[in-house]
Coordinates of C-alpha atoms in Angstrom, one line a residue:
X1 CA 2.4 19.4 10.7
X2 CA 0.8 16.2 9.7
X3 CA -1.8 14.7 11.9
X4 CA -1.5 11.3 12.9
X5 CA -3.9 8.5 13.9
X6 CA -3.3 5.9 16.4
X7 CA -3.2 2.7 14.7
X8 CA -5.2 -0.4 15.4
X9 CA -3.6 -2.9 17.4
X10 CA -1.7 -5.5 15.2
X11 CA -1.6 -9.2 15.8
X12 CA 2.2 -8.9 16.8
X13 CA 3.1 -5.5 16.6
X14 CA 7.0 -6.1 16.8
X15 CA 8.2 -7.1 13.3
X16 CA 6.7 -8.2 9.9
X17 CA 6.8 -10.4 6.5
X18 CA 7.4 -9.6 3.3
X19 CA 5.7 -11.9 0.7
X20 CA 6.5 -11.0 -3.3
X21 CA 3.8 -12.8 -5.2
X22 CA 4.8 -13.6 -8.8
X23 CA 1.3 -14.1 -10.4
X24 CA 0.3 -16.4 -13.0
X25 CA -1.3 -14.2 -15.7
X26 CA -3.4 -17.2 -16.9
X27 CA -5.1 -17.7 -13.9
X28 CA -8.8 -16.5 -14.0
X29 CA -8.7 -15.5 -10.2
X30 CA -5.4 -13.4 -11.2
X31 CA -7.2 -11.7 -14.4
X32 CA -10.2 -11.2 -12.0
X33 CA -7.8 -9.4 -9.2
X34 CA -6.2 -7.4 -11.7
X35 CA -9.3 -5.7 -12.6
X36 CA -10.5 -4.6 -9.0
X37 CA -8.2 -3.8 -6.2
X38 CA -11.1 -5.0 -4.0
X39 CA -10.9 -8.5 -5.1
X40 CA -7.1 -8.5 -4.9
X41 CA -7.7 -7.1 -1.3
X42 CA -9.8 -10.0 -0.8
X43 CA -7.2 -12.7 -1.9
X44 CA -4.4 -11.1 -0.3
X45 CA -6.3 -11.2 3.0
X46 CA -6.3 -15.1 2.7
X47 CA -2.9 -15.0 3.9
X48 CA -3.5 -14.3 7.4
X49 CA -6.1 -16.2 9.9
X50 CA -9.9 -15.7 9.7
X51 CA -11.4 -14.1 12.9
X52 CA -9.4 -10.8 13.2
X53 CA -12.8 -8.9 14.4
X54 CA -13.2 -5.5 13.4
X55 CA -10.5 -4.0 11.1
X56 CA -8.9 -7.5 10.1
X57 CA -6.5 -5.5 7.8
X58 CA -5.1 -3.4 10.3
X59 CA -4.8 -5.7 12.8
X60 CA -3.2 -8.4 10.7
X61 CA -0.5 -5.3 9.3
X62 CA -1.6 -6.2 5.9
X63 CA -0.3 -3.9 3.1
X64 CA 0.2 -4.6 -0.4
X65 CA 1.4 -3.0 -3.7
X66 CA 0.9 -4.2 -7.1
X67 CA 3.8 -3.9 -9.6
X68 CA 3.1 -4.1 -13.2
X69 CA 5.1 -2.4 -15.8
X70 CA 3.2 -4.6 -18.7
X71 CA 6.4 -6.2 -19.8
X72 CA 6.3 -9.2 -17.6
X73 CA 4.2 -11.1 -15.2
X74 CA 2.6 -8.8 -12.4
X75 CA 3.9 -8.9 -8.8
X76 CA 2.4 -8.3 -6.0
X77 CA 4.5 -7.2 -2.5
X78 CA 2.6 -8.0 0.6
X79 CA 3.7 -7.0 3.9
X80 CA 1.9 -8.7 7.1
X81 CA 2.4 -8.4 10.8
X82 CA 3.0 -12.4 11.0
X83 CA 4.5 -15.1 8.9
X84 CA 1.5 -15.5 6.0
X85 CA 0.2 -18.9 5.1
X86 CA 0.8 -18.9 1.4
X87 CA -0.8 -22.4 1.2
X88 CA -4.0 -20.5 1.6
X89 CA -3.8 -19.1 -1.7
X90 CA -5.8 -20.5 -4.5
X91 CA -4.3 -23.1 -6.7
X92 CA -1.8 -21.8 -9.3
X93 CA -2.5 -18.2 -8.2
X94 CA 1.3 -17.4 -7.7
X95 CA 4.8 -18.1 -6.7
X96 CA 5.4 -16.8 -3.5
X97 CA 8.9 -15.8 -2.0
X98 CA 8.6 -14.9 1.9
X99 CA 11.1 -13.2 4.1
X100 CA 11.5 -11.6 7.6
X101 CA 11.7 -7.7 7.9
X102 CA 13.6 -8.6 11.2
X103 CA 16.9 -7.6 10.0
X104 CA 15.7 -4.4 8.1
X105 CA 14.0 -3.1 11.2
X106 CA 17.1 -3.6 13.4
X107 CA 19.3 -1.9 10.8
X108 CA 17.4 1.1 11.1
X109 CA 19.6 4.2 12.6
X110 CA 19.9 7.8 12.3
X111 CA 21.9 9.0 9.6
X112 CA 21.3 5.7 7.2
X113 CA 21.1 6.4 3.8
X114 CA 18.3 4.4 2.0
X115 CA 16.1 4.0 -1.3
X116 CA 12.4 4.1 -1.0
X117 CA 9.4 3.7 -2.9
X118 CA 5.8 4.5 -2.1
X119 CA 2.6 4.3 -4.2
X120 CA 0.5 6.8 -2.3
X121 CA -3.2 7.9 -2.6
X122 CA -2.3 11.7 -2.5
X123 CA -5.4 13.6 -1.9
X124 CA -6.8 16.5 0.4
X125 CA -9.9 16.8 1.6
X126 CA -12.1 20.0 0.9
X127 CA -13.4 22.0 4.1
X128 CA -16.6 22.9 5.1
X129 CA -16.4 26.3 3.0
X130 CA -14.5 24.6 -0.1
X131 CA -15.5 26.0 -3.4
X132 CA -13.3 23.0 -5.2
X133 CA -15.6 20.2 -4.1
X134 CA -18.1 18.8 -1.6
X135 CA -17.3 18.7 2.2
X136 CA -14.8 15.9 3.1
X137 CA -14.7 15.2 -0.6
X138 CA -11.3 13.6 -1.4
X139 CA -9.4 15.5 -4.3
X140 CA -6.5 14.2 -6.1
X141 CA -3.2 16.0 -6.0
X142 CA -0.9 15.9 -8.8
X143 CA 2.8 17.2 -9.8
X144 CA 4.3 19.7 -7.0
X145 CA 1.2 19.4 -4.9
X146 CA 1.3 15.3 -4.9
X147 CA 5.1 15.9 -4.2
X148 CA 4.7 18.5 -1.4
X149 CA 2.0 15.6 0.0
X150 CA 4.9 13.2 0.2
X151 CA 7.6 15.5 1.3
X152 CA 5.3 16.4 4.6
X153 CA 4.5 12.4 5.1
X154 CA 8.2 11.6 4.7
X155 CA 9.4 14.0 7.2
X156 CA 7.0 12.7 9.8
X157 CA 7.7 9.1 8.9
X158 CA 11.5 9.8 9.9
X159 CA 13.0 10.5 6.4
X160 CA 15.0 13.4 5.3
X161 CA 14.3 13.1 1.4
X162 CA 17.5 13.5 -0.8
X163 CA 16.2 12.7 -4.2
X164 CA 12.6 12.5 -5.4
X165 CA 11.1 11.2 -8.6
X166 CA 6.9 10.7 -8.8
X167 CA 4.7 9.8 -11.6
X168 CA 1.1 9.1 -11.7
X169 CA 0.6 5.3 -11.7
X170 CA -2.8 3.3 -13.2
X171 CA -5.7 4.3 -10.9
X172 CA -6.6 1.9 -7.9
X173 CA -9.7 0.6 -9.6
X174 CA -12.4 -1.3 -7.3
X175 CA -16.1 -2.6 -8.6
X176 CA -19.0 -2.4 -5.8
X177 CA -21.9 -4.5 -6.0
X178 CA -25.2 -3.0 -6.3
X179 CA -27.7 -4.0 -3.5
X180 CA -29.6 -7.1 -4.0
X181 CA -32.8 -6.5 -5.7
X182 CA -32.4 -3.5 -7.2
X183 CA -31.6 -2.4 -10.9
X184 CA -28.5 -0.6 -10.1
X185 CA -25.4 -1.7 -12.3
X186 CA -22.0 -2.3 -10.7
X187 CA -20.3 1.1 -9.6
X188 CA -16.7 1.8 -10.7
X189 CA -14.5 3.6 -8.3
X190 CA -11.1 4.9 -9.0
X191 CA -8.8 6.2 -6.6
X192 CA -5.4 8.4 -7.9
X193 CA -2.5 6.8 -7.2
X194 CA 1.2 8.3 -7.2
X195 CA 4.2 6.5 -7.4
X196 CA 7.3 8.3 -5.1
X197 CA 10.6 6.9 -5.5
X198 CA 14.3 8.3 -4.3
X199 CA 16.8 8.4 -1.8
X200 CA 16.5 9.3 1.7
X201 CA 18.4 9.6 5.1
X202 CA 16.7 8.2 8.1
X203 CA 16.6 10.9 10.9
X204 CA 14.1 9.2 13.0
X205 CA 14.3 5.3 13.2
X206 CA 11.4 4.9 15.7
X207 CA 9.3 7.1 13.5
X208 CA 10.4 5.1 10.3
X209 CA 9.8 1.5 11.9
X210 CA 6.3 2.9 12.5
X211 CA 5.7 4.0 9.2
X212 CA 6.8 0.7 7.7
X213 CA 4.7 -1.3 9.9
X214 CA 1.4 0.8 9.7
X215 CA 1.9 2.3 6.4
X216 CA 1.3 5.8 4.9
X217 CA -1.8 7.5 3.8
X218 CA -5.4 6.2 2.9
X219 CA -6.5 3.6 0.6
X220 CA -4.7 1.0 2.3
X221 CA -7.2 -1.8 1.2
X222 CA -6.6 -0.9 -2.4
X223 CA -2.8 -1.1 -2.7
X224 CA -1.5 2.2 -1.4
X225 CA 0.4 3.0 1.5
X226 CA 3.3 0.4 1.5
X227 CA 6.5 2.1 2.0
X228 CA 9.5 0.0 1.0
X229 CA 13.2 0.9 1.8
X230 CA 16.4 -0.6 1.1
X231 CA 20.1 0.5 2.4
X232 CA 21.4 2.9 -0.4
X233 CA 24.9 2.8 -1.9
X234 CA 27.2 5.5 -1.7
X235 CA 26.6 6.5 -5.3
X236 CA 23.0 6.6 -4.9

């Protein structure tokens, strides 16, 4: 059984909005954001109001995933708990398309076949007596172990997996500035990301709705955890 955490209360908590951002690769802010997901996160947070107090990402229900295959303009899919203010993005940053999740959430029912996609930070934490690493150190999972990580969380999220394809994606790279008045250089942190795709059947619509709105796993501020689903055809 996967332990669950009670999510922070969102701004609306009832539905959500999906925003597709077709990034302008010539824009300097875009180029900066593609080098560091912490910078991309700050730009994405401009879609929601300021002054949300502690845990603004969680309160505003912000999740995002960078989708770039190297053949076209990169795309960022953003989910928010309230309608995004796309006019707050930098000029010439992206073309935005916004749609409500209301119809998708209303269609959820037991037995519904769906297609899914998730960029997950599949890790396990070391225990106090672990010989694999330091206590509480996050160790990335690969191959069958990563698949099992998703299978466990998919079940908790109300999905019965029918097919599963996984592959290692580009690491979620962030750059952290050193403390002022020190000689330290910027610190690079890479978080392992696995892309899971396939088909499933909904067995618990309430659990799935919660997973869609709150995300799955860790590193949500760095492009992980956004579960995307769409109804599947009979041939899927």
